[in-house]
Amino acid sequence: LDVRQRLNVAKAIRRLKTEGKTVLVAEHDIAMLDYLSDNVCLIYGSPGVYGIVSLPYGVRTGINIYLEGYLPSDNVRFRREPIRFHVKPPTTAREYETPLFQWTKLEKGYEGFNLKVEAGGLHAGEVIGVLGPNGIGKTTFVGLLTGEEKPDKGDFLVTPGEASISYKPQYVSAEYPGTVAEYLKEAGAEFESERFKTEVLGPLGLVKLLDREVGGLSGGELQKVAIASCLARSASIYILDEPSAFLDVEERLAIAGVIRRNVEGPGAAALVVEHDIVVQDFLANRLMVFLGEPGREGQASQPLELREGMNSFLANLKVTFRRDPQTGRPRVNKEGSKLDRYQKEIGEYYYVPLREE
């Protein structure tokens, strides 16, 4: 589900409460869980070995405890390091010295659908997030970047040496007759490096899966292997289409950190299509926003500074976010609340500036 669809589902679930019904929800999207829940229980332990369910907490307190990784009531630390969200200073293309890939205004049409893309580019060391509803042309744009599709209008301006691209598609196939280790070794030479083992395999929890058959993996395990496969290739640009699908909260934030480190160190760039607002906030330096009429026409912005991009996207949804003062995570404001009305009034849909919080 895209962001609008997730919000509509969350609203429908909350309406059940007014009918006197009790609803139990398991959800990996923190922002949506926060929006639709009154109380939360935390489940922690060792995957595949044991799990422990905590007592209920108020939704804000419970999610913050989860991110902190420490359960004060039981004096239990279930994660070595807390997860922190940092408000990023505004960034523009001018701050990045090396353009790796650039495009002019692009157009691509099919029978009944047309996509228009503003001119833009990817620079060394940055992650560009892509936000927009389903059926609006995001995957078509990715196809234009990878060369699987040709634009009807426009062109690409590639720096000398030509940009090399590694791509993780939206849908991942399990049809490989071998182990995870064999699959990753075939994917790219980076698999053999110590850096890859430390910065990719370890954080993604793939070391214990290396001897498993690819065909026997779960959806989440297969997704992590596909991400690792993409990052194992030596490339200047990494494109990942919906990398958080099938992953839990901790895994989503782990892959965000892995992608960032893989881009910042070698001086590469990444473009990430993702519906999870929290993941995009954690990951992206800039955003491309896709708007329009799903299934008929899409318009893609140039890469925008993160705050500007989020504000544009959320204004279209008529949804406002604030930041939790303890963890810095984005939180959806309840529709019609005092803060929701105030932020809409001043045109700050993403979050109220820190000096005003």
mmCIF file of C-alpha atoms in Angstrom:
data_model
loop_
_atom_site.group_PDB
_atom_site.id
_atom_site.type_symbol
_atom_site.label_atom_id
_atom_site.label_comp_id
_atom_site.label_asym_id
_atom_site.label_seq_id
_atom_site.Cartn_x
_atom_site.Cartn_y
_atom_site.Cartn_z
ATOM 1 C CA LEU A 1 0.000 0.000 0.000
ATOM 2 C CA ASP A 2 1.142 3.552 -0.701
ATOM 3 C CA VAL A 3 0.997 6.282 1.958
ATOM 4 C CA ARG A 4 -2.521 7.486 1.101
ATOM 5 C CA GLN A 5 -3.850 3.919 1.114
ATOM 6 C CA ARG A 6 -2.149 3.204 4.458
ATOM 7 C CA LEU A 7 -3.718 6.299 6.013
ATOM 8 C CA ASN A 8 -7.162 5.348 4.691
ATOM 9 C CA VAL A 9 -6.802 1.847 6.158
ATOM 10 C CA ALA A 10 -5.645 3.330 9.483
ATOM 11 C CA LYS A 11 -8.668 5.646 9.583
ATOM 12 C CA ALA A 12 -11.004 2.736 8.807
ATOM 13 C CA ILE A 13 -9.474 0.692 11.630
ATOM 14 C CA ARG A 14 -9.810 3.579 14.093
ATOM 15 C CA ARG A 15 -13.490 3.938 13.184
ATOM 16 C CA LEU A 16 -14.078 0.423 14.523
ATOM 17 C CA LYS A 17 -13.236 1.805 17.978
ATOM 18 C CA THR A 18 -16.280 4.103 17.824
ATOM 19 C CA GLU A 19 -18.420 0.995 17.288
ATOM 20 C CA GLY A 20 -17.238 -0.424 20.601
ATOM 21 C CA LYS A 21 -14.897 -2.954 19.006
ATOM 22 C CA THR A 22 -11.382 -3.857 20.134
ATOM 23 C CA VAL A 23 -8.787 -4.258 17.389
ATOM 24 C CA LEU A 24 -5.377 -5.947 17.572
ATOM 25 C CA VAL A 25 -2.939 -4.818 14.864
ATOM 26 C CA ALA A 26 0.544 -6.074 13.967
ATOM 27 C CA GLU A 27 2.308 -3.426 11.857
ATOM 28 C CA HIS A 28 5.901 -2.658 10.805
ATOM 29 C CA ASP A 29 5.305 0.940 9.649
ATOM 30 C CA ILE A 30 5.984 2.938 12.845
ATOM 31 C CA ALA A 31 4.166 6.069 11.657
ATOM 32 C CA MET A 32 0.992 4.131 10.819
ATOM 33 C CA LEU A 33 1.150 2.068 14.021
ATOM 34 C CA ASP A 34 1.501 5.303 15.993
ATOM 35 C CA TYR A 35 -1.422 6.886 14.146
ATOM 36 C CA LEU A 36 -3.940 4.083 14.575
ATOM 37 C CA SER A 37 -3.049 2.723 18.046
ATOM 38 C CA ASP A 38 -3.986 3.705 21.580
ATOM 39 C CA ASN A 39 -1.679 1.200 23.283
ATOM 40 C CA VAL A 40 1.148 -1.049 22.097
ATOM 41 C CA CYS A 41 2.823 -4.232 23.300
ATOM 42 C CA LEU A 42 6.473 -4.795 22.445
ATOM 43 C CA ILE A 43 7.670 -8.197 21.282
ATOM 44 C CA TYR A 44 11.388 -8.822 21.643
ATOM 45 C CA GLY A 45 13.746 -11.787 21.855
ATOM 46 C CA SER A 46 15.727 -13.836 19.338
ATOM 47 C CA PRO A 47 14.068 -14.455 15.937
ATOM 48 C CA GLY A 48 13.373 -18.125 15.368
ATOM 49 C CA VAL A 49 14.312 -18.965 18.970
ATOM 50 C CA TYR A 50 12.026 -17.184 21.453
ATOM 51 C CA GLY A 51 9.847 -14.099 21.862
ATOM 52 C CA ILE A 52 8.651 -12.138 24.887
ATOM 53 C CA VAL A 53 5.563 -9.912 24.917
ATOM 54 C CA SER A 54 5.665 -6.862 27.182
ATOM 55 C CA LEU A 55 2.819 -5.322 29.131
ATOM 56 C CA PRO A 56 0.818 -2.689 27.209
ATOM 57 C CA TYR A 57 2.200 0.859 27.039
ATOM 58 C CA GLY A 58 0.705 4.081 25.758
ATOM 59 C CA VAL A 59 1.520 4.320 22.060
ATOM 60 C CA ARG A 60 4.112 7.129 22.285
ATOM 61 C CA THR A 61 5.866 5.634 25.305
ATOM 62 C CA GLY A 62 5.831 2.114 23.859
ATOM 63 C CA ILE A 63 7.296 3.060 20.479
ATOM 64 C CA ASN A 64 9.961 5.224 22.134
ATOM 65 C CA ILE A 65 10.919 2.337 24.443
ATOM 66 C CA TYR A 66 11.230 0.109 21.382
ATOM 67 C CA LEU A 67 13.518 2.598 19.657
ATOM 68 C CA GLU A 68 15.551 3.027 22.844
ATOM 69 C CA GLY A 69 15.995 -0.752 23.058
ATOM 70 C CA TYR A 70 15.522 -0.792 26.825
ATOM 71 C CA LEU A 71 12.484 -1.962 28.802
ATOM 72 C CA PRO A 72 12.649 -0.057 32.126
ATOM 73 C CA SER A 73 9.853 -2.008 33.837
ATOM 74 C CA ASP A 74 11.802 -5.271 33.433
ATOM 75 C CA ASN A 75 15.300 -3.735 33.391
ATOM 76 C CA VAL A 76 15.968 -5.509 30.076
ATOM 77 C CA ARG A 77 18.074 -4.168 27.202
ATOM 78 C CA PHE A 78 17.023 -5.955 24.024
ATOM 79 C CA ARG A 79 19.123 -3.862 21.609
ATOM 80 C CA ARG A 80 22.708 -2.732 22.104
ATOM 81 C CA GLU A 81 22.251 0.733 20.614
ATOM 82 C CA PRO A 82 19.195 3.022 20.570
ATOM 83 C CA ILE A 83 17.768 4.151 17.246
ATOM 84 C CA ARG A 84 17.913 7.926 16.843
ATOM 85 C CA PHE A 85 16.434 10.202 14.195
ATOM 86 C CA HIS A 86 18.383 13.359 13.436
ATOM 87 C CA VAL A 87 16.897 16.453 11.866
ATOM 88 C CA LYS A 88 19.041 16.958 8.775
ATOM 89 C CA PRO A 89 20.081 20.456 7.692
ATOM 90 C CA PRO A 90 18.774 21.468 4.258
ATOM 91 C CA THR A 91 20.846 20.044 1.403
ATOM 92 C CA THR A 92 20.876 20.981 -2.267
ATOM 93 C CA ALA A 93 22.675 19.646 -5.323
ATOM 94 C CA ARG A 94 25.171 22.499 -4.996
ATOM 95 C CA GLU A 95 26.558 20.898 -1.823
ATOM 96 C CA TYR A 96 27.653 17.816 -3.764
ATOM 97 C CA GLU A 97 30.718 18.358 -5.909
ATOM 98 C CA THR A 98 30.487 15.371 -8.253
ATOM 99 C CA PRO A 99 27.435 14.844 -10.511
ATOM 100 C CA LEU A 100 27.265 11.137 -11.326
ATOM 101 C CA PHE A 101 24.142 11.084 -13.455
ATOM 102 C CA GLN A 102 21.927 13.825 -14.888
ATOM 103 C CA TRP A 103 18.790 13.995 -16.991
ATOM 104 C CA THR A 104 16.910 16.692 -18.892
ATOM 105 C CA LYS A 105 13.121 16.987 -18.753
ATOM 106 C CA LEU A 106 11.788 13.538 -19.624
ATOM 107 C CA GLU A 107 8.510 12.249 -21.009
ATOM 108 C CA LYS A 108 7.326 8.675 -21.400
ATOM 109 C CA GLY A 109 3.909 7.648 -22.636
ATOM 110 C CA TYR A 110 1.944 4.433 -22.896
ATOM 111 C CA GLU A 111 -1.607 3.859 -24.032
ATOM 112 C CA GLY A 112 -3.689 5.671 -21.408
ATOM 113 C CA PHE A 113 -0.738 6.840 -19.270
ATOM 114 C CA ASN A 114 1.833 9.625 -19.525
ATOM 115 C CA LEU A 115 4.781 10.488 -17.259
ATOM 116 C CA LYS A 116 6.611 13.827 -17.149
ATOM 117 C CA VAL A 117 9.827 14.238 -15.126
ATOM 118 C CA GLU A 118 11.557 17.506 -14.250
ATOM 119 C CA ALA A 119 15.294 17.769 -14.980
ATOM 120 C CA GLY A 120 17.591 16.572 -12.211
ATOM 121 C CA GLY A 121 20.526 14.418 -11.254
ATOM 122 C CA LEU A 122 22.316 12.250 -8.717
ATOM 123 C CA HIS A 123 25.492 13.349 -6.958
ATOM 124 C CA ALA A 124 28.214 11.420 -5.170
ATOM 125 C CA GLY A 125 27.439 10.788 -1.513
ATOM 126 C CA GLU A 126 23.690 11.430 -1.598
ATOM 127 C CA VAL A 127 20.533 9.350 -1.316
ATOM 128 C CA ILE A 128 17.494 10.560 -3.228
ATOM 129 C CA GLY A 129 14.193 9.203 -1.959
ATOM 130 C CA VAL A 130 11.194 8.769 -4.265
ATOM 131 C CA LEU A 131 7.682 9.235 -2.851
ATOM 132 C CA GLY A 132 4.332 8.946 -4.578
ATOM 133 C CA PRO A 133 1.167 6.861 -4.864
ATOM 134 C CA ASN A 134 1.009 3.520 -6.641
ATOM 135 C CA GLY A 135 0.435 3.638 -10.399
ATOM 136 C CA ILE A 136 1.955 7.120 -10.766
ATOM 137 C CA GLY A 137 5.103 6.206 -12.760
ATOM 138 C CA LYS A 138 7.822 5.665 -10.147
ATOM 139 C CA THR A 139 8.847 2.260 -11.493
ATOM 140 C CA THR A 140 8.618 3.621 -15.048
ATOM 141 C CA PHE A 141 11.099 6.351 -14.062
ATOM 142 C CA VAL A 142 13.401 3.711 -12.592
ATOM 143 C CA GLY A 143 13.164 1.823 -15.892
ATOM 144 C CA LEU A 144 14.256 4.972 -17.728
ATOM 145 C CA LEU A 145 17.282 5.322 -15.448
ATOM 146 C CA THR A 146 18.339 1.692 -15.845
ATOM 147 C CA GLY A 147 17.873 1.737 -19.611
ATOM 148 C CA GLU A 148 15.056 -0.828 -19.617
ATOM 149 C CA GLU A 149 12.788 1.906 -21.015
ATOM 150 C CA LYS A 150 13.573 4.686 -23.497
ATOM 151 C CA PRO A 151 12.135 8.190 -23.032
ATOM 152 C CA ASP A 152 9.864 9.637 -25.723
ATOM 153 C CA LYS A 153 11.369 13.055 -25.007
ATOM 154 C CA GLY A 154 14.512 14.090 -23.149
ATOM 155 C CA ASP A 155 17.921 12.595 -22.615
ATOM 156 C CA PHE A 156 20.525 11.605 -20.043
ATOM 157 C CA LEU A 157 23.764 13.485 -19.475
ATOM 158 C CA VAL A 158 26.295 11.015 -18.123
ATOM 159 C CA THR A 159 29.714 12.081 -16.868
ATOM 160 C CA PRO A 160 32.870 10.709 -18.593
ATOM 161 C CA GLY A 161 33.343 7.015 -17.916
ATOM 162 C CA GLU A 162 29.558 6.463 -17.899
ATOM 163 C CA ALA A 163 27.726 5.732 -14.680
ATOM 164 C CA SER A 164 27.458 2.084 -13.666
ATOM 165 C CA ILE A 165 24.093 1.161 -12.135
ATOM 166 C CA SER A 166 23.106 -1.637 -9.760
ATOM 167 C CA TYR A 167 19.353 -2.212 -9.452
ATOM 168 C CA LYS A 168 17.119 -4.041 -6.984
ATOM 169 C CA PRO A 169 13.670 -4.436 -8.558
ATOM 170 C CA GLN A 170 10.363 -4.111 -6.727
ATOM 171 C CA TYR A 171 9.556 -7.800 -7.101
ATOM 172 C CA VAL A 172 12.260 -10.259 -6.076
ATOM 173 C CA SER A 173 12.535 -13.774 -7.496
ATOM 174 C CA ALA A 174 13.493 -16.809 -5.393
ATOM 175 C CA GLU A 175 14.344 -18.872 -8.474
ATOM 176 C CA TYR A 176 18.021 -19.574 -7.870
ATOM 177 C CA PRO A 177 19.384 -23.138 -7.575
ATOM 178 C CA GLY A 178 21.949 -22.561 -4.860
ATOM 179 C CA THR A 179 22.816 -21.051 -1.496
ATOM 180 C CA VAL A 180 22.732 -17.427 -0.390
ATOM 181 C CA ALA A 181 26.548 -17.341 -0.333
ATOM 182 C CA GLU A 182 26.738 -18.621 -3.913
ATOM 183 C CA TYR A 183 24.104 -16.124 -5.036
ATOM 184 C CA LEU A 184 25.887 -13.152 -3.456
ATOM 185 C CA LYS A 185 29.273 -14.284 -4.743
ATOM 186 C CA GLU A 186 27.880 -14.322 -8.276
ATOM 187 C CA ALA A 187 26.266 -10.917 -7.722
ATOM 188 C CA GLY A 188 29.505 -9.009 -7.229
ATOM 189 C CA ALA A 189 33.101 -8.982 -6.072
ATOM 190 C CA GLU A 190 32.273 -6.826 -3.030
ATOM 191 C CA PHE A 191 30.853 -9.926 -1.327
ATOM 192 C CA GLU A 192 34.386 -11.151 -0.613
ATOM 193 C CA SER A 193 35.524 -7.922 1.082
ATOM 194 C CA GLU A 194 35.746 -7.430 4.842
ATOM 195 C CA ARG A 195 33.920 -4.112 4.493
ATOM 196 C CA PHE A 196 30.924 -5.853 2.929
ATOM 197 C CA LYS A 197 30.814 -8.459 5.681
ATOM 198 C CA THR A 198 30.979 -5.789 8.387
ATOM 199 C CA GLU A 199 28.764 -3.098 6.853
ATOM 200 C CA VAL A 200 26.204 -5.172 4.923
ATOM 201 C CA LEU A 201 26.005 -8.855 5.899
ATOM 202 C CA GLY A 202 26.287 -8.196 9.647
ATOM 203 C CA PRO A 203 23.693 -5.403 10.003
ATOM 204 C CA LEU A 204 21.248 -7.237 7.712
ATOM 205 C CA GLY A 205 21.579 -10.460 9.714
ATOM 206 C CA LEU A 206 22.629 -12.442 6.647
ATOM 207 C CA VAL A 207 25.673 -14.249 8.046
ATOM 208 C CA LYS A 208 23.476 -16.989 9.503
ATOM 209 C CA LEU A 209 21.679 -17.376 6.151
ATOM 210 C CA LEU A 210 24.730 -17.862 3.927
ATOM 211 C CA ASP A 211 24.382 -21.663 3.830
ATOM 212 C CA ARG A 212 20.606 -21.587 3.263
ATOM 213 C CA GLU A 213 19.057 -22.352 -0.126
ATOM 214 C CA VAL A 214 17.690 -19.204 -1.773
ATOM 215 C CA GLY A 215 14.512 -21.040 -2.774
ATOM 216 C CA GLY A 216 13.701 -21.782 0.878
ATOM 217 C CA LEU A 217 13.898 -18.206 2.176
ATOM 218 C CA SER A 218 10.963 -16.253 3.578
ATOM 219 C CA GLY A 219 9.826 -13.004 1.937
ATOM 220 C CA GLY A 220 11.770 -10.858 4.404
ATOM 221 C CA GLU A 221 14.920 -12.971 4.126
ATOM 222 C CA LEU A 222 14.728 -12.874 0.337
ATOM 223 C CA GLN A 223 14.320 -9.088 0.409
ATOM 224 C CA LYS A 224 17.482 -8.659 2.506
ATOM 225 C CA VAL A 225 19.419 -10.979 0.186
ATOM 226 C CA ALA A 226 18.234 -8.944 -2.828
ATOM 227 C CA ILE A 227 19.389 -5.710 -1.163
ATOM 228 C CA ALA A 228 22.772 -7.264 -0.352
ATOM 229 C CA SER A 229 23.021 -8.535 -3.936
ATOM 230 C CA CYS A 230 22.438 -5.015 -5.259
ATOM 231 C CA LEU A 231 25.078 -3.561 -2.925
ATOM 232 C CA ALA A 232 27.572 -6.364 -3.698
ATOM 233 C CA ARG A 233 27.993 -5.027 -7.217
ATOM 234 C CA SER A 234 30.619 -2.350 -7.708
ATOM 235 C CA ALA A 235 28.614 0.601 -9.040
ATOM 236 C CA SER A 236 28.398 4.370 -8.885
ATOM 237 C CA ILE A 237 24.587 4.415 -8.620
ATOM 238 C CA TYR A 238 22.392 2.055 -6.601
ATOM 239 C CA ILE A 239 18.663 1.997 -7.330
ATOM 240 C CA LEU A 240 16.390 0.158 -4.904
ATOM 241 C CA ASP A 241 12.645 -0.183 -5.512
ATOM 242 C CA GLU A 242 10.673 -0.670 -2.254
ATOM 243 C CA PRO A 243 13.500 -2.209 -0.184
ATOM 244 C CA SER A 244 11.494 -2.287 3.071
ATOM 245 C CA ALA A 245 8.746 -4.637 1.810
ATOM 246 C CA PHE A 246 8.327 -7.708 4.076
ATOM 247 C CA LEU A 247 10.779 -6.298 6.658
ATOM 248 C CA ASP A 248 10.095 -5.515 10.314
ATOM 249 C CA VAL A 249 10.773 -2.152 11.991
ATOM 250 C CA GLU A 250 14.322 -2.928 13.045
ATOM 251 C CA GLU A 251 15.216 -4.434 9.666
ATOM 252 C CA ARG A 252 13.806 -1.390 7.835
ATOM 253 C CA LEU A 253 15.955 1.022 9.799
ATOM 254 C CA ALA A 254 18.945 -1.328 9.466
ATOM 255 C CA ILE A 255 18.700 -1.381 5.667
ATOM 256 C CA ALA A 256 18.396 2.419 5.655
ATOM 257 C CA GLY A 257 21.677 2.656 7.574
ATOM 258 C CA VAL A 258 23.332 0.080 5.306
ATOM 259 C CA ILE A 259 22.335 1.968 2.152
ATOM 260 C CA ARG A 260 23.583 5.280 3.575
ATOM 261 C CA ARG A 261 26.969 3.850 4.549
ATOM 262 C CA ASN A 262 27.344 2.143 1.179
ATOM 263 C CA VAL A 263 26.835 5.489 -0.558
ATOM 264 C CA GLU A 264 28.789 7.846 1.696
ATOM 265 C CA GLY A 265 32.023 5.849 1.906
ATOM 266 C CA PRO A 266 32.748 4.955 -1.748
ATOM 267 C CA GLY A 267 31.321 8.233 -3.116
ATOM 268 C CA ALA A 268 28.421 6.552 -4.885
ATOM 269 C CA ALA A 269 24.769 7.647 -4.976
ATOM 270 C CA ALA A 270 21.448 5.910 -4.379
ATOM 271 C CA LEU A 271 17.868 6.389 -5.501
ATOM 272 C CA VAL A 272 15.316 4.668 -3.253
ATOM 273 C CA VAL A 273 11.613 4.214 -4.033
ATOM 274 C CA GLU A 274 9.885 3.742 -0.675
ATOM 275 C CA HIS A 275 6.397 4.248 0.840
ATOM 276 C CA ASP A 276 7.491 4.204 4.497
ATOM 277 C CA ILE A 277 7.749 7.876 5.545
ATOM 278 C CA VAL A 278 9.881 7.025 8.593
ATOM 279 C CA VAL A 279 12.388 5.111 6.443
ATOM 280 C CA GLN A 280 12.584 7.967 3.920
ATOM 281 C CA ASP A 281 13.089 10.490 6.723
ATOM 282 C CA PHE A 282 15.860 8.307 8.176
ATOM 283 C CA LEU A 283 17.514 7.686 4.802
ATOM 284 C CA ALA A 284 17.107 10.440 2.215
ATOM 285 C CA ASN A 285 19.060 13.652 1.647
ATOM 286 C CA ARG A 286 16.665 14.872 -1.033
ATOM 287 C CA LEU A 287 13.289 13.743 -2.393
ATOM 288 C CA MET A 288 11.583 13.387 -5.742
ATOM 289 C CA VAL A 289 7.814 13.720 -5.366
ATOM 290 C CA PHE A 290 5.465 12.034 -7.849
ATOM 291 C CA LEU A 291 1.957 13.487 -8.085
ATOM 292 C CA GLY A 292 -0.875 13.201 -10.587
ATOM 293 C CA GLU A 293 -3.691 10.759 -11.298
ATOM 294 C CA PRO A 294 -2.722 7.102 -10.731
ATOM 295 C CA GLY A 295 -3.065 5.017 -13.874
ATOM 296 C CA ARG A 296 -3.466 8.076 -16.129
ATOM 297 C CA GLU A 297 -0.717 10.649 -15.622
ATOM 298 C CA GLY A 298 2.238 11.313 -13.363
ATOM 299 C CA GLN A 299 4.422 14.368 -12.789
ATOM 300 C CA ALA A 300 7.772 13.964 -11.052
ATOM 301 C CA SER A 301 9.515 16.896 -9.400
ATOM 302 C CA GLN A 302 13.205 17.608 -9.588
ATOM 303 C CA PRO A 303 15.113 16.348 -6.517
ATOM 304 C CA LEU A 304 14.017 18.668 -3.688
ATOM 305 C CA GLU A 305 15.535 19.463 -0.311
ATOM 306 C CA LEU A 306 14.088 16.913 2.140
ATOM 307 C CA ARG A 307 11.832 19.317 4.020
ATOM 308 C CA GLU A 308 10.489 20.921 0.841
ATOM 309 C CA GLY A 309 9.833 17.523 -0.726
ATOM 310 C CA MET A 310 8.069 16.113 2.323
ATOM 311 C CA ASN A 311 6.006 19.293 2.664
ATOM 312 C CA SER A 312 4.893 19.062 -0.971
ATOM 313 C CA PHE A 313 3.993 15.382 -0.668
ATOM 314 C CA LEU A 314 2.126 15.693 2.643
ATOM 315 C CA ALA A 315 0.268 18.844 1.568
ATOM 316 C CA ASN A 316 -1.136 16.822 -1.326
ATOM 317 C CA LEU A 317 -2.281 14.167 1.172
ATOM 318 C CA LYS A 318 -3.588 16.855 3.579
ATOM 319 C CA VAL A 319 -1.682 15.153 6.416
ATOM 320 C CA THR A 320 0.677 16.806 8.916
ATOM 321 C CA PHE A 321 3.609 15.345 10.836
ATOM 322 C CA ARG A 322 5.370 16.457 13.994
ATOM 323 C CA ARG A 323 8.630 15.239 15.548
ATOM 324 C CA ASP A 324 8.769 13.348 18.806
ATOM 325 C CA PRO A 325 10.969 15.446 21.139
ATOM 326 C CA GLN A 326 12.572 12.362 22.724
ATOM 327 C CA THR A 327 13.560 10.323 19.653
ATOM 328 C CA GLY A 328 13.176 12.787 16.775
ATOM 329 C CA ARG A 329 10.955 10.322 14.876
ATOM 330 C CA PRO A 330 8.153 11.636 12.647
ATOM 331 C CA ARG A 331 4.631 11.266 14.081
ATOM 332 C CA VAL A 332 1.353 11.715 12.209
ATOM 333 C CA ASN A 333 -0.912 14.335 13.768
ATOM 334 C CA LYS A 334 -4.475 13.241 14.417
ATOM 335 C CA GLU A 335 -6.741 14.780 11.782
ATOM 336 C CA GLY A 336 -8.424 17.923 13.100
ATOM 337 C CA SER A 337 -6.226 18.151 16.199
ATOM 338 C CA LYS A 338 -5.027 21.572 17.365
ATOM 339 C CA LEU A 339 -1.500 20.949 16.034
ATOM 340 C CA ASP A 340 -2.836 19.554 12.737
ATOM 341 C CA ARG A 341 -4.924 22.702 12.202
ATOM 342 C CA TYR A 342 -2.047 24.991 13.190
ATOM 343 C CA GLN A 343 0.497 23.349 10.886
ATOM 344 C CA LYS A 344 -1.916 23.466 7.948
ATOM 345 C CA GLU A 345 -2.548 27.135 8.704
ATOM 346 C CA ILE A 346 1.167 28.019 8.539
ATOM 347 C CA GLY A 347 1.875 25.610 5.651
ATOM 348 C CA GLU A 348 4.237 23.337 7.620
ATOM 349 C CA TYR A 349 3.014 19.814 6.855
ATOM 350 C CA TYR A 350 6.284 17.993 7.483
ATOM 351 C CA TYR A 351 6.946 19.166 11.027
ATOM 352 C CA VAL A 352 6.922 22.386 13.031
ATOM 353 C CA PRO A 353 10.424 23.941 13.012
ATOM 354 C CA LEU A 354 12.359 22.972 16.142
ATOM 355 C CA ARG A 355 12.366 26.505 17.492
ATOM 356 C CA GLU A 356 8.551 26.403 17.506
ATOM 357 C CA GLU A 357 8.170 22.927 19.059
#
